mmCIF file of C-alpha atoms and ligand atoms in Angstrom:
data_model
loop_
_atom_site.group_PDB
_atom_site.id
_atom_site.type_symbol
_atom_site.label_atom_id
_atom_site.label_comp_id
_atom_site.label_asym_id
_atom_site.label_seq_id
_atom_site.Cartn_x
_atom_site.Cartn_y
_atom_site.Cartn_z
ATOM 1 C CA MET B 1 -8.026 -19.814 25.132
ATOM 2 C CA THR B 2 -4.306 -19.174 25.199
ATOM 3 C CA SER B 3 -2.466 -16.799 22.895
ATOM 4 C CA GLY B 4 -5.719 -16.120 21.058
ATOM 5 C CA ALA B 5 -7.258 -14.507 24.148
ATOM 6 C CA GLY B 6 -8.720 -11.024 23.982
ATOM 7 C CA THR B 7 -10.048 -9.008 21.073
ATOM 8 C CA LEU B 8 -8.101 -8.492 17.880
ATOM 9 C CA ALA B 9 -7.364 -4.947 19.070
ATOM 10 C CA GLU B 10 -6.028 -6.127 22.432
ATOM 11 C CA ARG B 11 -3.871 -8.817 20.867
ATOM 12 C CA TRP B 12 -2.492 -6.423 18.265
ATOM 13 C CA ARG B 13 -1.523 -3.910 20.913
ATOM 14 C CA ALA B 14 -0.124 -6.456 23.379
ATOM 15 C CA VAL B 15 2.547 -7.719 20.950
ATOM 16 C CA ARG B 16 4.008 -4.241 20.232
ATOM 17 C CA PRO B 17 6.106 -1.736 22.122
ATOM 18 C CA PRO B 18 3.952 0.887 23.860
ATOM 19 C CA VAL B 19 3.270 4.018 21.813
ATOM 20 C CA ALA B 20 4.868 7.281 22.827
ATOM 21 C CA GLY B 21 1.687 9.330 22.406
ATOM 22 C CA LEU B 22 -0.945 8.404 19.863
ATOM 23 C CA HIS B 23 -0.219 6.768 16.510
ATOM 24 C CA VAL B 24 -2.861 7.456 13.878
ATOM 25 C CA ASP B 25 -0.478 7.097 10.946
ATOM 26 C CA SER B 26 -0.595 3.465 9.762
ATOM 27 C CA ALA B 27 -1.074 4.479 6.130
ATOM 28 C CA ALA B 28 2.408 6.000 6.322
ATOM 29 C CA CYS B 29 4.051 3.379 8.517
ATOM 30 C CA SER B 30 2.462 0.970 10.990
ATOM 31 C CA ARG B 31 3.997 -0.109 14.271
ATOM 32 C CA GLN B 32 6.003 -3.343 14.049
ATOM 33 C CA SER B 33 5.508 -6.180 16.521
ATOM 34 C CA PHE B 34 8.197 -7.477 18.856
ATOM 35 C CA ALA B 35 8.384 -10.677 16.797
ATOM 36 C CA VAL B 36 9.013 -8.747 13.575
ATOM 37 C CA ILE B 37 11.673 -6.580 15.199
ATOM 38 C CA ASP B 38 13.309 -9.644 16.791
ATOM 39 C CA ALA B 39 13.335 -11.642 13.538
ATOM 40 C CA ALA B 40 15.129 -8.841 11.683
ATOM 41 C CA THR B 41 17.531 -8.383 14.580
ATOM 42 C CA GLN B 42 18.296 -12.100 14.771
ATOM 43 C CA HIS B 43 19.017 -12.235 11.070
ATOM 44 C CA ALA B 44 21.483 -9.337 11.368
ATOM 45 C CA ARG B 45 23.152 -11.194 14.244
ATOM 46 C CA HIS B 46 23.327 -14.371 12.165
ATOM 47 C CA GLU B 47 24.966 -12.405 9.334
ATOM 48 C CA ALA B 48 27.705 -11.365 11.755
ATOM 49 C CA GLU B 49 28.148 -14.957 12.938
ATOM 50 C CA VAL B 50 28.230 -16.901 9.666
ATOM 51 C CA GLY B 51 28.544 -14.249 6.959
ATOM 52 C CA GLY B 52 25.851 -12.303 5.133
ATOM 53 C CA TYR B 53 25.646 -14.607 2.123
ATOM 54 C CA VAL B 54 25.551 -17.784 4.190
ATOM 55 C CA ALA B 55 22.868 -16.273 6.435
ATOM 56 C CA ALA B 56 20.828 -15.358 3.347
ATOM 57 C CA VAL B 57 20.770 -19.001 2.250
ATOM 58 C CA ALA B 58 19.666 -20.065 5.733
ATOM 59 C CA ALA B 59 16.848 -17.491 5.582
ATOM 60 C CA ALA B 60 15.469 -18.850 2.292
ATOM 61 C CA PRO B 61 12.636 -20.862 3.891
ATOM 62 C CA ALA B 62 11.464 -17.797 5.867
ATOM 63 C CA LEU B 63 11.509 -15.699 2.693
ATOM 64 C CA ASP B 64 9.624 -18.429 0.816
ATOM 65 C CA ALA B 65 6.955 -18.398 3.538
ATOM 66 C CA GLY B 66 6.546 -14.662 2.943
ATOM 67 C CA ARG B 67 6.187 -15.272 -0.803
ATOM 68 C CA ALA B 68 3.596 -17.969 -0.143
ATOM 69 C CA ALA B 69 1.601 -15.563 2.037
ATOM 70 C CA ILE B 70 1.710 -12.892 -0.674
ATOM 71 C CA GLY B 71 0.640 -15.470 -3.252
ATOM 72 C CA ALA B 72 -2.332 -16.548 -1.134
ATOM 73 C CA LEU B 73 -3.387 -12.951 -0.514
ATOM 74 C CA THR B 74 -3.271 -11.911 -4.181
ATOM 75 C CA GLY B 75 -4.579 -15.031 -5.934
ATOM 76 C CA LEU B 76 -1.138 -15.666 -7.436
ATOM 77 C CA ASP B 77 1.511 -18.281 -6.752
ATOM 78 C CA SER B 78 4.478 -17.967 -4.373
ATOM 79 C CA GLY B 79 6.734 -18.444 -7.417
ATOM 80 C CA ASP B 80 5.252 -15.286 -8.992
ATOM 81 C CA VAL B 81 6.530 -13.038 -6.187
ATOM 82 C CA VAL B 82 9.748 -11.029 -5.922
ATOM 83 C CA TYR B 83 10.812 -8.796 -3.053
ATOM 84 C CA THR B 84 11.514 -5.153 -3.834
ATOM 85 C CA THR B 85 12.516 -2.143 -1.772
ATOM 86 C CA GLY B 86 8.954 -0.840 -1.828
ATOM 87 C CA ALA B 87 5.929 -0.133 -3.978
ATOM 88 C CA ASN B 88 7.438 2.535 -6.194
ATOM 89 C CA ASN B 89 10.468 0.369 -6.876
ATOM 90 C CA ALA B 90 8.097 -2.477 -7.839
ATOM 91 C CA LEU B 91 6.232 -0.318 -10.360
ATOM 92 C CA ASP B 92 9.488 0.934 -11.850
ATOM 93 C CA LEU B 93 10.793 -2.645 -12.209
ATOM 94 C CA LEU B 94 7.585 -3.664 -13.953
ATOM 95 C CA LEU B 95 7.214 -0.678 -16.279
ATOM 96 C CA SER B 96 10.904 -0.559 -17.217
ATOM 97 C CA SER B 97 10.485 -4.190 -18.368
ATOM 98 C CA TRP B 98 7.326 -3.545 -20.399
ATOM 99 C CA PRO B 99 7.637 -5.338 -23.740
ATOM 100 C CA ALA B 100 5.820 -3.245 -26.290
ATOM 101 C CA GLN B 101 3.609 -0.212 -26.670
ATOM 102 C CA ARG B 102 3.438 2.033 -23.641
ATOM 103 C CA THR B 103 -0.006 3.438 -22.840
ATOM 104 C CA VAL B 104 -1.637 3.127 -19.442
ATOM 105 C CA ALA B 105 -5.174 3.847 -18.250
ATOM 106 C CA CYS B 106 -5.471 4.885 -14.591
ATOM 107 C CA LEU B 107 -7.637 6.993 -12.285
ATOM 108 C CA PRO B 108 -7.395 10.788 -12.400
ATOM 109 C CA GLY B 109 -6.531 10.520 -8.690
ATOM 110 C CA GLU B 110 -3.468 8.357 -9.446
ATOM 111 C CA TYR B 111 -0.633 8.605 -6.912
ATOM 112 C CA GLY B 112 1.821 11.319 -7.994
ATOM 113 C CA PRO B 113 5.017 9.239 -7.611
ATOM 114 C CA ASN B 114 3.371 6.497 -9.743
ATOM 115 C CA LEU B 115 2.666 9.065 -12.457
ATOM 116 C CA ALA B 116 6.338 10.026 -12.271
ATOM 117 C CA VAL B 117 7.404 6.386 -12.749
ATOM 118 C CA MET B 118 4.982 6.018 -15.669
ATOM 119 C CA ALA B 119 6.362 9.181 -17.307
ATOM 120 C CA ALA B 120 9.990 8.196 -16.716
ATOM 121 C CA ASN B 121 9.298 4.904 -18.506
ATOM 122 C CA GLY B 122 7.718 6.632 -21.489
ATOM 123 C CA PHE B 123 4.085 5.744 -20.753
ATOM 124 C CA ASP B 124 1.226 7.826 -22.155
ATOM 125 C CA VAL B 125 -1.434 8.177 -19.473
ATOM 126 C CA HIS B 126 -5.193 8.024 -20.166
ATOM 127 C CA ALA B 127 -7.686 8.858 -17.394
ATOM 128 C CA LEU B 128 -10.382 6.358 -16.426
ATOM 129 C CA PRO B 129 -13.899 7.722 -15.725
ATOM 130 C CA THR B 130 -14.895 8.378 -12.100
ATOM 131 C CA ASP B 131 -17.793 9.733 -10.073
ATOM 132 C CA GLY B 132 -17.643 12.871 -7.916
ATOM 133 C CA ALA B 133 -15.887 11.032 -5.067
ATOM 134 C CA GLY B 134 -13.053 9.852 -7.313
ATOM 135 C CA ARG B 135 -14.451 6.314 -7.443
ATOM 136 C CA LEU B 136 -14.078 4.381 -10.704
ATOM 137 C CA ASP B 137 -17.227 4.220 -12.848
ATOM 138 C CA VAL B 138 -16.921 0.569 -13.861
ATOM 139 C CA ASP B 139 -19.472 0.546 -16.705
ATOM 140 C CA ALA B 140 -18.096 3.696 -18.288
ATOM 141 C CA ALA B 141 -14.561 2.304 -17.861
ATOM 142 C CA ALA B 142 -15.552 -0.929 -19.609
ATOM 143 C CA ARG B 143 -16.869 1.023 -22.605
ATOM 144 C CA GLN B 144 -13.811 3.296 -22.721
ATOM 145 C CA LEU B 145 -11.324 0.407 -22.462
ATOM 146 C CA ALA B 146 -13.105 -1.550 -25.198
ATOM 147 C CA ALA B 147 -13.072 1.456 -27.536
ATOM 148 C CA ASP B 148 -9.536 2.644 -26.805
ATOM 149 C CA ARG B 149 -7.332 -0.226 -25.630
ATOM 150 C CA PRO B 150 -4.303 0.803 -23.526
ATOM 151 C CA SER B 151 -1.258 -1.498 -23.129
ATOM 152 C CA LEU B 152 -2.218 -1.891 -19.484
ATOM 153 C CA VAL B 153 -4.773 -0.799 -16.909
ATOM 154 C CA HIS B 154 -3.357 0.428 -13.605
ATOM 155 C CA LEU B 155 -5.535 0.690 -10.496
ATOM 156 C CA THR B 156 -4.494 2.132 -7.157
ATOM 157 C CA THR B 157 -7.115 0.262 -5.164
ATOM 158 C CA LEU B 158 -6.847 2.481 -2.129
ATOM 159 C CA ALA B 159 -5.174 5.857 -2.466
ATOM 160 C CA SER B 160 -2.792 7.638 -0.171
ATOM 161 C CA HIS B 161 -4.760 10.903 -0.180
ATOM 162 C CA ARG B 162 -8.334 9.573 0.110
ATOM 163 C CA GLY B 163 -9.859 6.558 1.869
ATOM 164 C CA VAL B 164 -12.110 5.477 -0.993
ATOM 165 C CA ALA B 165 -12.053 1.721 -1.731
ATOM 166 C CA GLN B 166 -12.014 1.288 -5.505
ATOM 167 C CA PRO B 167 -14.057 -1.492 -7.167
ATOM 168 C CA MET B 168 -11.016 -3.665 -7.858
ATOM 169 C CA ALA B 169 -12.804 -6.991 -8.330
ATOM 170 C CA ALA B 170 -15.253 -5.467 -10.841
ATOM 171 C CA LEU B 171 -12.402 -3.877 -12.805
ATOM 172 C CA ALA B 172 -10.536 -7.201 -12.734
ATOM 173 C CA ASP B 173 -13.587 -8.835 -14.371
ATOM 174 C CA VAL B 174 -13.728 -6.114 -17.032
ATOM 175 C CA CYS B 175 -10.003 -6.482 -17.802
ATOM 176 C CA ARG B 176 -10.314 -10.265 -17.958
ATOM 177 C CA SER B 177 -13.195 -10.060 -20.424
ATOM 178 C CA LEU B 178 -11.309 -7.550 -22.596
ATOM 179 C CA ASP B 179 -8.029 -9.473 -22.240
ATOM 180 C CA LEU B 180 -6.229 -6.377 -20.933
ATOM 181 C CA PRO B 181 -3.426 -6.642 -18.351
ATOM 182 C CA LEU B 182 -4.472 -5.215 -14.970
ATOM 183 C CA VAL B 183 -1.748 -3.928 -12.634
ATOM 184 C CA ILE B 184 -2.725 -3.180 -9.024
ATOM 185 C CA ASP B 185 -1.037 -0.714 -6.676
ATOM 186 C CA ALA B 186 -1.899 -2.321 -3.345
ATOM 187 C CA ALA B 187 0.398 -0.134 -1.214
ATOM 188 C CA GLN B 188 -2.628 0.853 0.917
ATOM 189 C CA ALA B 189 -4.999 -1.975 -0.019
ATOM 190 C CA PHE B 190 -2.776 -4.929 0.911
ATOM 191 C CA GLY B 191 -3.370 -5.972 4.526
ATOM 192 C CA HIS B 192 -6.536 -3.886 4.471
ATOM 193 C CA LEU B 193 -8.912 -4.944 1.667
ATOM 194 C CA ASP B 194 -9.291 -8.307 -0.074
ATOM 195 C CA CYS B 195 -6.702 -8.246 -2.886
ATOM 196 C CA ALA B 196 -7.090 -11.847 -4.099
ATOM 197 C CA VAL B 197 -8.285 -10.888 -7.586
ATOM 198 C CA THR B 198 -5.488 -12.652 -9.524
ATOM 199 C CA PRO B 199 -4.420 -9.556 -11.494
ATOM 200 C CA SER B 200 -1.660 -9.572 -14.125
ATOM 201 C CA ALA B 201 0.586 -7.863 -11.593
ATOM 202 C CA ILE B 202 0.243 -6.443 -8.083
ATOM 203 C CA TYR B 203 2.642 -4.707 -5.751
ATOM 204 C CA SER B 204 2.798 -3.264 -2.259
ATOM 205 C CA SER B 205 4.936 -2.027 0.578
ATOM 206 C CA SER B 206 5.823 -3.800 3.818
ATOM 207 C CA ARG B 207 5.570 -0.921 6.265
ATOM 208 C CA LYS B 208 1.954 0.097 5.760
ATOM 209 C CA TRP B 209 -1.029 -2.001 6.928
ATOM 210 C CA VAL B 210 0.891 -5.296 7.240
ATOM 211 C CA ALA B 211 3.215 -3.556 9.723
ATOM 212 C CA GLY B 212 6.511 -4.932 8.466
ATOM 213 C CA PRO B 213 9.856 -3.120 8.401
ATOM 214 C CA ARG B 214 10.589 -0.150 6.176
ATOM 215 C CA GLY B 215 12.478 -0.474 2.899
ATOM 216 C CA VAL B 216 10.790 -3.684 1.683
ATOM 217 C CA GLY B 217 7.909 -4.465 -0.635
ATOM 218 C CA PHE B 218 6.896 -6.955 -3.290
ATOM 219 C CA LEU B 219 5.990 -7.289 -6.930
ATOM 220 C CA ALA B 220 3.948 -10.301 -8.038
ATOM 221 C CA VAL B 221 3.528 -11.019 -11.744
ATOM 222 C CA ARG B 222 1.240 -13.655 -13.256
ATOM 223 C CA PRO B 223 3.185 -16.047 -15.511
ATOM 224 C CA ASP B 224 1.361 -15.020 -18.727
ATOM 225 C CA LEU B 225 2.605 -11.457 -18.217
ATOM 226 C CA ALA B 226 5.988 -12.429 -16.737
ATOM 227 C CA GLN B 227 6.926 -14.386 -19.859
ATOM 228 C CA ARG B 228 6.378 -11.257 -21.978
ATOM 229 C CA LEU B 229 8.492 -8.906 -19.809
ATOM 230 C CA ARG B 230 11.996 -7.841 -20.804
ATOM 231 C CA PRO B 231 13.823 -6.704 -17.651
ATOM 232 C CA ARG B 232 16.300 -3.930 -18.403
ATOM 233 C CA LEU B 233 19.135 -5.602 -16.454
ATOM 234 C CA PRO B 234 21.055 -7.496 -17.573
ATOM 235 C CA PRO B 235 20.375 -6.357 -21.166
ATOM 236 C CA PRO B 236 17.952 -8.869 -22.747
ATOM 237 C CA GLU B 237 20.105 -9.072 -25.922
ATOM 238 C CA TRP B 238 22.879 -10.705 -23.890
ATOM 239 C CA GLY B 239 20.621 -13.755 -23.873
ATOM 240 C CA LEU B 240 21.598 -14.906 -20.368
ATOM 241 C CA PRO B 241 19.728 -17.954 -19.101
ATOM 242 C CA SER B 242 18.243 -16.398 -15.919
ATOM 243 C CA GLY B 243 14.450 -16.208 -15.666
ATOM 244 C CA VAL B 244 12.414 -12.994 -15.705
ATOM 245 C CA LEU B 245 11.575 -12.944 -11.989
ATOM 246 C CA GLU B 246 15.128 -13.842 -11.066
ATOM 247 C CA ARG B 247 16.350 -10.844 -13.065
ATOM 248 C CA LEU B 248 13.771 -8.556 -11.488
ATOM 249 C CA GLU B 249 14.955 -9.560 -8.020
ATOM 250 C CA GLN B 250 18.690 -9.359 -8.609
ATOM 251 C CA GLY B 251 20.752 -6.849 -6.698
ATOM 252 C CA GLU B 252 21.605 -5.943 -3.144
ATOM 253 C CA ALA B 253 18.887 -6.425 -0.540
ATOM 254 C CA ASN B 254 18.273 -5.901 3.150
ATOM 255 C CA VAL B 255 17.601 -9.570 3.879
ATOM 256 C CA ALA B 256 16.934 -8.880 7.567
ATOM 257 C CA ALA B 257 14.086 -6.567 6.597
ATOM 258 C CA ARG B 258 12.690 -9.189 4.218
ATOM 259 C CA VAL B 259 12.765 -11.746 7.031
ATOM 260 C CA GLY B 260 10.910 -9.273 9.266
ATOM 261 C CA TYR B 261 8.344 -8.697 6.509
ATOM 262 C CA SER B 262 7.775 -12.450 6.212
ATOM 263 C CA VAL B 263 7.062 -12.627 9.934
ATOM 264 C CA ALA B 264 4.646 -9.675 9.685
ATOM 265 C CA LEU B 265 2.828 -11.449 6.835
ATOM 266 C CA GLY B 266 2.543 -14.563 8.980
ATOM 267 C CA GLU B 267 1.100 -12.515 11.841
ATOM 268 C CA TYR B 268 -1.417 -10.916 9.489
ATOM 269 C CA LEU B 269 -2.560 -14.322 8.204
ATOM 270 C CA ALA B 270 -2.815 -15.592 11.783
ATOM 271 C CA ALA B 271 -4.909 -12.568 12.820
ATOM 272 C CA GLY B 272 -7.248 -13.320 9.902
ATOM 273 C CA PRO B 273 -7.373 -10.999 6.881
ATOM 274 C CA ALA B 274 -11.194 -10.900 6.961
ATOM 275 C CA GLN B 275 -11.224 -10.005 10.672
ATOM 276 C CA VAL B 276 -8.569 -7.325 10.189
ATOM 277 C CA GLY B 277 -10.490 -5.894 7.220
ATOM 278 C CA GLU B 278 -13.766 -5.774 9.174
ATOM 279 C CA ARG B 279 -12.104 -4.132 12.126
ATOM 280 C CA LEU B 280 -10.346 -1.542 9.907
ATOM 281 C CA ALA B 281 -13.718 -0.634 8.360
ATOM 282 C CA GLU B 282 -15.112 -0.209 11.876
ATOM 283 C CA VAL B 283 -12.102 1.912 12.871
ATOM 284 C CA GLY B 284 -12.642 4.125 9.802
ATOM 285 C CA ALA B 285 -16.282 4.723 10.781
ATOM 286 C CA MET B 286 -15.290 5.449 14.416
ATOM 287 C CA THR B 287 -12.633 7.909 13.222
ATOM 288 C CA ARG B 288 -14.954 9.782 10.855
ATOM 289 C CA GLU B 289 -17.650 9.986 13.535
ATOM 290 C CA ALA B 290 -15.195 11.274 16.131
ATOM 291 C CA LEU B 291 -13.871 13.948 13.740
ATOM 292 C CA ALA B 292 -17.163 14.953 12.101
ATOM 293 C CA ASP B 293 -17.732 18.037 14.253
ATOM 294 C CA VAL B 294 -14.207 19.402 14.616
ATOM 295 C CA LYS B 295 -14.441 23.042 13.559
ATOM 296 C CA GLY B 296 -12.340 24.123 10.593
ATOM 297 C CA TRP B 297 -12.242 20.675 8.940
ATOM 298 C CA ARG B 298 -14.390 18.576 6.660
ATOM 299 C CA VAL B 299 -14.189 14.771 6.702
ATOM 300 C CA VAL B 300 -13.880 13.735 3.051
ATOM 301 C CA GLU B 301 -15.042 10.082 3.176
ATOM 302 C CA ALA B 302 -18.525 8.774 3.873
ATOM 303 C CA VAL B 303 -18.696 7.332 7.409
ATOM 304 C CA ASP B 304 -19.229 3.777 6.145
ATOM 305 C CA GLU B 305 -16.467 3.707 3.497
ATOM 306 C CA PRO B 306 -14.862 0.342 4.379
ATOM 307 C CA THR B 307 -11.317 1.623 5.028
ATOM 308 C CA ALA B 308 -9.355 3.047 7.962
ATOM 309 C CA ILE B 309 -8.051 6.047 6.007
ATOM 310 C CA THR B 310 -9.755 9.311 6.915
ATOM 311 C CA THR B 311 -8.831 12.600 5.307
ATOM 312 C CA LEU B 312 -9.616 16.045 6.639
ATOM 313 C CA GLN B 313 -9.840 19.047 4.363
ATOM 314 C CA PRO B 314 -9.325 22.464 5.926
ATOM 315 C CA VAL B 315 -12.387 24.675 5.385
ATOM 316 C CA ASP B 316 -11.233 27.848 7.183
ATOM 317 C CA GLY B 317 -7.641 28.121 6.028
ATOM 318 C CA ALA B 318 -5.897 25.842 8.566
ATOM 319 C CA ASP B 319 -2.510 24.603 7.308
ATOM 320 C CA PRO B 320 -2.351 20.784 7.549
ATOM 321 C CA GLN B 321 1.455 20.817 7.552
ATOM 322 C CA GLN B 322 1.585 23.130 10.560
ATOM 323 C CA VAL B 323 -1.208 21.303 12.348
ATOM 324 C CA ARG B 324 0.588 17.981 11.899
ATOM 325 C CA ALA B 325 3.817 19.430 13.322
ATOM 326 C CA HIS B 326 1.929 20.984 16.218
ATOM 327 C CA LEU B 327 0.149 17.711 17.078
ATOM 328 C CA ILE B 328 3.475 15.866 17.212
ATOM 329 C CA ALA B 329 5.300 18.534 19.183
ATOM 330 C CA GLU B 330 2.568 19.312 21.704
ATOM 331 C CA ARG B 331 0.656 16.051 22.051
ATOM 332 C CA GLY B 332 2.735 13.224 20.587
ATOM 333 C CA ILE B 333 -0.041 12.565 18.062
ATOM 334 C CA VAL B 334 1.264 11.339 14.688
ATOM 335 C CA THR B 335 -0.794 11.994 11.546
ATOM 336 C CA THR B 336 0.132 12.638 7.897
ATOM 337 C CA TYR B 337 0.249 15.871 5.999
ATOM 338 C CA ALA B 338 -0.656 14.975 2.405
ATOM 339 C CA GLU B 339 0.442 17.599 -0.088
ATOM 340 C CA THR B 340 -1.263 18.001 -3.476
ATOM 341 C CA GLN B 341 1.606 16.279 -5.344
ATOM 342 C CA ARG B 342 0.266 12.990 -3.948
ATOM 343 C CA ALA B 343 -2.541 13.164 -6.479
ATOM 344 C CA PRO B 344 -1.769 16.171 -8.653
ATOM 345 C CA PHE B 345 -4.798 15.723 -10.936
ATOM 346 C CA GLU B 346 -7.326 15.273 -8.150
ATOM 347 C CA MET B 347 -6.277 17.235 -5.047
ATOM 348 C CA ALA B 348 -7.014 20.943 -4.927
ATOM 349 C CA LEU B 349 -5.754 21.444 -1.367
ATOM 350 C CA PRO B 350 -3.422 19.611 1.016
ATOM 351 C CA VAL B 351 -5.174 17.433 3.598
ATOM 352 C CA LEU B 352 -4.489 15.966 7.008
ATOM 353 C CA ARG B 353 -4.749 12.167 7.109
ATOM 354 C CA ALA B 354 -5.634 10.014 10.109
ATOM 355 C CA SER B 355 -5.072 6.285 9.743
ATOM 356 C CA PRO B 356 -5.336 4.349 13.018
ATOM 357 C CA HIS B 357 -4.803 0.591 13.058
ATOM 358 C CA VAL B 358 -7.108 -2.048 14.578
ATOM 359 C CA ASP B 359 -6.153 -1.193 18.165
ATOM 360 C CA VAL B 360 -7.378 2.407 18.370
ATOM 361 C CA THR B 361 -9.976 3.143 21.076
ATOM 362 C CA GLU B 362 -12.945 5.531 21.167
ATOM 363 C CA GLY B 363 -11.176 7.411 23.975
ATOM 364 C CA GLU B 364 -8.069 7.942 21.852
ATOM 365 C CA LEU B 365 -10.128 9.224 18.944
ATOM 366 C CA GLU B 366 -11.896 11.664 21.283
ATOM 367 C CA GLU B 367 -8.510 12.820 22.529
ATOM 368 C CA PHE B 368 -7.378 13.277 18.910
ATOM 369 C CA ALA B 369 -10.519 15.272 18.017
ATOM 370 C CA GLU B 370 -10.014 17.503 21.041
ATOM 371 C CA ALA B 371 -6.302 18.048 20.233
ATOM 372 C CA LEU B 372 -7.120 18.788 16.594
ATOM 373 C CA ALA B 373 -9.720 21.369 17.603
ATOM 374 C CA ALA B 374 -7.184 22.980 19.956
ATOM 375 C CA ALA B 375 -4.485 22.995 17.255
ATOM 376 C CA THR B 376 -6.674 24.672 14.642
HETATM 377 C C1 PLP Q 401 3.033 4.609 -0.048
HETATM 378 C C2 PLP Q 401 2.427 4.429 -1.389
HETATM 379 C C3 PLP Q 401 3.205 4.071 -2.492
HETATM 380 C C4 PLP Q 401 4.708 4.018 -2.442
HETATM 381 O O1 PLP Q 401 5.193 3.045 -1.595
HETATM 382 P P1 PLP Q 401 6.774 2.961 -1.309
HETATM 383 O O2 PLP Q 401 6.927 1.661 -0.638
HETATM 384 O O3 PLP Q 401 7.064 4.142 -0.435
HETATM 385 O O4 PLP Q 401 7.465 3.050 -2.588
HETATM 386 C C5 PLP Q 401 2.575 3.817 -3.683
HETATM 387 N N1 PLP Q 401 1.240 3.924 -3.807
HETATM 388 C C6 PLP Q 401 0.450 4.292 -2.785
HETATM 389 C C7 PLP Q 401 -1.030 4.367 -2.983
HETATM 390 C C8 PLP Q 401 1.014 4.564 -1.530
HETATM 391 O O5 PLP Q 401 0.237 4.918 -0.513
#
């Protein structure tokens, strides 16, 4: 064996700068590899040498490779993909182009900033039925959607505030049989869970589990939906000849970051999406086991939930915001403080989120549990 030597965890860690402390915050922003950092840097250098617009043309094949990767990972085509500045930007582009009636069905635990984008675009929101853990009840949803058809169904497959994997493939089947457009927020699911369900539209962010640069994301739209969209800019009544996806992608862009994202997508494909997914499920179980007995906190997810997002609810009045700050300042341990606005209709209390990537060790999780106990 050559470059493939070692475990997935060892390989992942070996191609990145060393961590200053302990990084258990991949759901916020993963650590980029040297190759990703170098590709973005080299593009910026090339811009200085030949001019930004000339360099962008030269980067087209790299950007197309990124689109092809996204297509393969979503069940769509590379030609269905546009780069955005992130997930929220993608949803806003899509919803501001929506052709007709504006009603959306989504989970009660929908991401707060998504609800804001829906409201700003004049969408009426209907809640989909869930169980006590916030997981979609697929049969009840099928009955509800058949009886009261929204203009679109929106599913955040994996939330920011809770590591519950939603039954995306089952909902995709329901939407297909009812001929309802399904839009997937894969900000946390992409690079983590299998997202190849060929939805009407899907979007994500570069910096999360795929470990690309910040400030980039994608929106992919299936052609049957794309042909119905009416992007706001330029005004559709001007009748300009440009295509829908071309109009969605127009505007200034950080091409260097897009090049870096394409490299990160290539690395993810090379690592093996199934292997990464299995390892992240294992990491989630290890994390929940390591944190199960820390006094003052309750682990929200079941141990075997197949994701690497673990949330901790304070049970004795600890303040997750203060604990997060303390862990960074005293121990160099990076976690997330998730305030209730992340899921305003589901969260009663703020939580602390731990989201290690594939390379975390048992020893590091023990160290984290010990530091968390000390900080509480
Ligand atoms: C992070 C996140 C977003 C927003 O992503 P941006 O790239 O920051 O716009 C949307 N949905 C979920 C579930 C997220 O975790």
